[in-house]
Short mmCIF file of C-alpha atoms and ligand atoms in Angstrom, two decimals:
data_model
loop_
_atom_site.label_atom_id
_atom_site.label_comp_id
_atom_site.label_asym_id
_atom_site.label_seq_id
_atom_site.Cartn_x
_atom_site.Cartn_y
_atom_site.Cartn_z
CA MET X 271 -1.41 -10.57 -6.93
CA GLU X 272 1.28 -10.84 -4.25
CA GLY X 273 5.03 -10.67 -4.90
CA THR X 274 7.67 -10.12 -2.24
CA TYR X 275 9.81 -7.41 -3.93
CA TYR X 276 8.21 -4.37 -2.24
CA LEU X 277 7.86 -6.21 1.06
CA SER X 278 11.59 -6.62 1.69
CA LYS X 279 14.11 -4.00 2.90
CA GLU X 280 16.33 -4.79 -0.12
CA GLY X 281 13.44 -4.35 -2.59
CA VAL X 282 12.45 -1.03 -1.00
CA GLU X 283 16.06 0.27 -1.13
CA GLU X 284 16.43 -0.79 -4.77
CA TYR X 285 13.11 0.78 -5.77
CA VAL X 286 13.84 4.07 -3.96
CA ASN X 287 17.15 4.39 -5.88
CA MET X 288 15.62 3.39 -9.21
CA ALA X 289 12.68 5.83 -8.96
CA LYS X 290 14.76 8.87 -7.93
CA GLU X 291 14.62 10.56 -11.34
CA VAL X 292 10.91 10.09 -12.02
CA ASN X 293 9.04 13.41 -12.09
CA SER X 294 5.31 13.08 -11.50
CA GLU X 295 4.49 16.79 -11.38
CA PRO X 296 2.72 16.77 -14.79
CA LEU X 297 0.46 13.96 -13.56
CA ILE X 298 -0.34 15.81 -10.33
CA GLU X 299 -1.11 18.97 -12.34
CA LYS X 300 -3.84 16.99 -14.13
CA LEU X 301 -5.39 16.00 -10.81
CA LYS X 302 -5.33 19.64 -9.65
CA GLU X 303 -7.68 20.50 -12.55
CA HIS X 304 -10.34 18.32 -10.92
CA LEU X 305 -9.72 18.42 -7.17
CA ALA X 306 -9.89 21.54 -5.00
CA PRO X 307 -6.91 22.68 -2.92
CA GLN X 308 -6.96 21.35 0.69
CA ALA X 309 -9.20 18.42 -0.36
CA MET X 310 -8.70 15.20 1.64
CA LEU X 311 -6.64 12.98 -0.65
CA LEU X 312 -5.58 9.37 -0.14
CA GLU X 313 -2.50 8.20 -2.00
CA LEU X 314 -2.29 4.45 -2.57
CA GLY X 315 1.12 2.78 -2.89
CA SER X 316 3.09 5.90 -1.90
CA GLY X 317 6.35 3.91 -2.05
CA PRO X 318 9.28 6.36 -1.69
CA GLY X 319 6.91 9.28 -0.95
CA THR X 320 8.08 11.56 -3.77
CA ASP X 321 4.54 12.14 -5.05
CA TRP X 322 3.14 12.38 -1.50
CA ARG X 323 5.43 15.32 -0.79
CA ILE X 324 4.28 17.14 -3.96
CA LEU X 325 0.61 16.29 -3.29
CA SER X 326 0.94 17.60 0.28
CA GLN X 327 1.80 21.06 -1.03
CA THR X 328 -1.77 21.36 -2.37
CA PHE X 329 -3.94 18.77 -0.68
CA THR X 330 -4.42 17.26 2.77
CA ALA X 331 -2.64 14.14 1.62
CA VAL X 332 -2.65 10.85 3.52
CA GLY X 333 -0.08 8.40 2.19
CA SER X 334 -0.32 4.61 2.31
CA ASP X 335 1.25 1.39 1.15
CA TYR X 336 0.57 -2.32 1.51
CA SER X 337 4.27 -2.82 2.30
CA MET X 338 5.12 -2.25 5.96
CA GLU X 339 8.73 -1.62 4.85
CA PHE X 340 7.53 1.32 2.73
CA VAL X 341 5.23 2.60 5.52
CA LYS X 342 8.20 2.58 7.93
CA TYR X 343 10.36 4.34 5.31
CA LEU X 344 7.66 6.98 4.71
CA LYS X 345 7.18 7.68 8.43
CA ARG X 346 10.93 7.88 9.04
CA ASN X 347 11.42 10.41 6.23
CA ASN X 348 8.24 12.45 6.83
CA PRO X 349 7.66 12.51 10.60
CA ALA X 350 4.79 15.00 10.31
CA GLY X 351 2.92 12.98 7.69
CA THR X 352 0.08 10.48 8.09
CA PHE X 353 0.69 7.08 6.51
CA LEU X 354 -1.60 4.05 6.56
CA HIS X 355 -0.76 0.39 6.09
CA LEU X 356 -3.38 -0.20 3.42
CA ASP X 357 -4.00 -2.70 0.65
CA ALA X 358 -5.40 -1.13 -2.53
CA ILE X 359 -7.67 -4.14 -3.07
CA THR X 360 -9.50 -4.10 0.26
CA LEU X 361 -9.11 -0.38 1.19
CA ASP X 362 -9.91 -1.29 4.75
CA THR X 363 -10.15 2.12 6.43
CA PHE X 364 -12.86 4.11 8.21
CA LEU X 365 -11.44 7.37 6.81
CA ARG X 366 -13.25 9.12 3.93
CA PHE X 367 -11.67 11.14 1.13
CA ASP X 368 -12.43 13.61 -1.67
CA GLY X 369 -9.85 12.01 -3.92
CA VAL X 370 -7.68 8.91 -4.40
CA TYR X 371 -4.34 9.07 -6.24
CA ALA X 372 -2.40 5.97 -7.26
CA ASN X 373 0.66 6.30 -9.51
CA LYS X 374 1.69 2.93 -11.04
CA VAL X 375 0.08 0.94 -8.23
CA MET X 376 -3.20 -0.48 -9.58
CA GLN X 377 -1.09 -2.14 -12.31
CA HIS X 378 -0.10 -4.77 -9.74
CA LEU X 379 -3.74 -5.90 -9.44
CA THR X 380 -5.53 -8.36 -11.74
CA ASP X 381 -8.62 -7.06 -13.53
CA ASP X 382 -10.81 -8.80 -10.93
CA GLU X 383 -8.83 -7.17 -8.10
CA ILE X 384 -9.14 -3.76 -9.82
CA LYS X 385 -12.93 -4.26 -9.93
CA ARG X 386 -12.99 -5.15 -6.20
CA SER X 387 -10.84 -2.13 -5.45
CA LEU X 388 -13.02 0.24 -7.48
CA GLU X 389 -16.10 -0.97 -5.64
CA LYS X 390 -14.33 -0.18 -2.33
CA HIS X 391 -13.31 3.22 -3.74
CA THR X 392 -17.03 4.07 -3.92
CA VAL X 393 -17.26 3.46 -0.15
CA ILE X 394 -14.26 5.55 0.93
CA LEU X 395 -14.91 8.44 -1.49
CA ASN X 396 -17.16 11.33 -0.54
CA LYS X 397 -19.91 12.34 -2.95
CA GLY X 398 -18.38 13.66 -6.18
CA GLY X 399 -14.99 12.20 -5.19
CA VAL X 400 -12.31 11.99 -7.87
CA ILE X 401 -9.66 9.39 -8.66
CA CYS X 402 -6.39 9.77 -10.54
CA HIS X 403 -4.80 6.40 -11.33
CA SER X 404 -1.90 5.68 -13.68
CA TYR X 405 -0.95 2.47 -15.49
CA TRP X 406 1.60 1.21 -17.99
CA LYS X 407 0.05 1.29 -21.45
CA GLY X 408 -0.10 -1.98 -23.35
CA GLU X 409 -1.85 -5.29 -23.64
CA GLY X 410 -1.83 -8.39 -21.47
CA ASP X 411 0.30 -8.86 -18.37
CA GLU X 412 3.72 -10.11 -17.26
CA ILE X 413 5.79 -10.93 -14.21
CA HIS X 414 8.60 -8.38 -13.65
CA LYS X 415 11.00 -8.79 -10.67
CA GLY X 416 8.55 -11.38 -9.40
CA LEU X 417 5.72 -8.85 -9.50
CA PHE X 418 2.55 -9.07 -11.55
CA VAL X 419 2.16 -6.16 -14.01
CA ASN X 420 -1.21 -5.68 -15.69
CA TYR X 421 -1.06 -3.46 -18.81
CA GLN X 422 -4.08 -1.40 -19.86
CA THR X 423 -5.41 0.38 -22.92
CA GLU X 424 -7.83 3.33 -23.13
CA GLU X 425 -10.60 0.84 -23.94
CA SER X 426 -9.82 -1.61 -21.13
CA LEU X 427 -9.72 1.22 -18.57
CA GLN X 428 -13.03 2.64 -19.79
CA ALA X 429 -14.59 -0.82 -19.43
CA LEU X 430 -13.17 -1.36 -15.92
CA TYR X 431 -14.13 2.05 -14.52
CA GLU X 432 -17.45 2.91 -16.15
CA GLU X 433 -19.62 0.85 -13.81
CA HIS X 434 -18.79 3.00 -10.76
CA PHE X 435 -17.18 6.10 -12.29
CA GLU X 436 -17.90 8.84 -14.76
CA VAL X 437 -14.69 8.90 -16.77
CA LEU X 438 -13.47 12.50 -17.13
CA LYS X 439 -10.31 11.78 -19.08
CA ILE X 440 -8.00 8.98 -20.13
CA GLU X 441 -4.70 10.29 -21.53
CA THR X 442 -1.39 8.85 -22.62
CA TYR X 443 1.80 10.35 -21.24
CA LYS X 444 5.54 9.64 -21.11
CA GLU X 445 7.27 8.21 -18.05
CA PHE X 446 10.39 6.78 -19.74
CA GLU X 447 9.32 6.49 -23.39
CA GLU X 448 6.71 8.30 -25.51
CA GLU X 449 3.17 7.09 -24.71
CA ASP X 450 4.31 4.34 -22.33
CA SER X 451 1.75 5.33 -19.68
CA LEU X 452 -1.94 6.07 -19.21
CA VAL X 453 -3.71 8.21 -16.64
CA ILE X 454 -7.39 8.01 -15.86
CA ILE X 455 -9.27 10.74 -14.01
CA ALA X 456 -12.82 9.89 -13.06
CA LYS X 457 -15.61 10.97 -10.72
CA VAL X 458 -17.46 8.49 -8.53
CA LYS X 459 -21.09 7.83 -9.50
CA ARG X 460 -23.30 7.48 -6.46
CA GLU X 461 -27.03 7.89 -6.13
CA GLU X 462 -28.06 9.43 -2.79
C1 SAM M 681 5.73 0.88 -9.02
S1 SAM M 681 5.66 1.31 -7.32
C2 SAM M 681 5.03 2.98 -7.39
C3 SAM M 681 5.37 3.75 -6.14
C4 SAM M 681 5.00 5.23 -6.19
N1 SAM M 681 3.58 5.40 -6.38
C5 SAM M 681 5.77 5.92 -7.28
O1 SAM M 681 5.14 6.42 -8.23
O2 SAM M 681 7.01 5.95 -7.18
C6 SAM M 681 4.27 0.40 -6.72
C7 SAM M 681 3.92 0.72 -5.28
O3 SAM M 681 2.65 0.11 -5.01
C8 SAM M 681 2.73 -0.60 -3.79
N2 SAM M 681 1.73 -1.69 -3.92
C9 SAM M 681 1.79 -2.80 -4.70
N3 SAM M 681 0.67 -3.53 -4.54
C10 SAM M 681 -0.12 -2.85 -3.68
C11 SAM M 681 -1.39 -3.10 -3.09
N4 SAM M 681 -2.10 -4.20 -3.37
N5 SAM M 681 -1.89 -2.18 -2.25
C12 SAM M 681 -1.19 -1.04 -1.93
N6 SAM M 681 0.03 -0.78 -2.42
C13 SAM M 681 0.56 -1.68 -3.28
C14 SAM M 681 4.18 -1.04 -3.68
O4 SAM M 681 4.56 -1.35 -2.36
C15 SAM M 681 4.88 0.18 -4.24
O5 SAM M 681 5.09 1.17 -3.26
#
């Protein structure tokens, strides 16, 4: 669901300042348990690029965002990096990856859009490919700063992912408050 917040220069500046203190290293450590060093990793919704920089220390990480303002910001601040202008729903790229990481990005999609996206994940992921996606934990959805936010539970994530993925773990963690977030790590199912 589209909102304009991340698409404007002002929105990008505000988000970059707001997200400065967030530390995603514990989340990335969980991914490292399931994805080999140097693996080709696509990050969706890289935003300020804080996670991309950490991911790049271990993986061959390609960043991306659906906001051209964020893509420009990412390229300006990381001239050696590769960043794609990519929508998480359509995942329109010819590149193929061993993993896909999306920290608080898929939450902006409706359940139907998440299903479309997960189907496209099966196309861009190599055999045995792994995803690590995080969400806000809760029920229902709301509009925040003009943006759609879709909350998930352990059960709703299991139901959304199990068609195309073998769920390896769904865990709660703290971003700002105890148990306010969920991470799912799953392996693509594909018969070949
Ligand atoms: C809450 S921010 C998270 C940014 C970053 N992952 C982080 O953890 O700081 C959401 C990010 O997802 C991006 N985004 C929102 N909808 C998207 C979509 N459909 N496809 C790709 N990126 C999207 C936004 O531009 C923004 O960078």
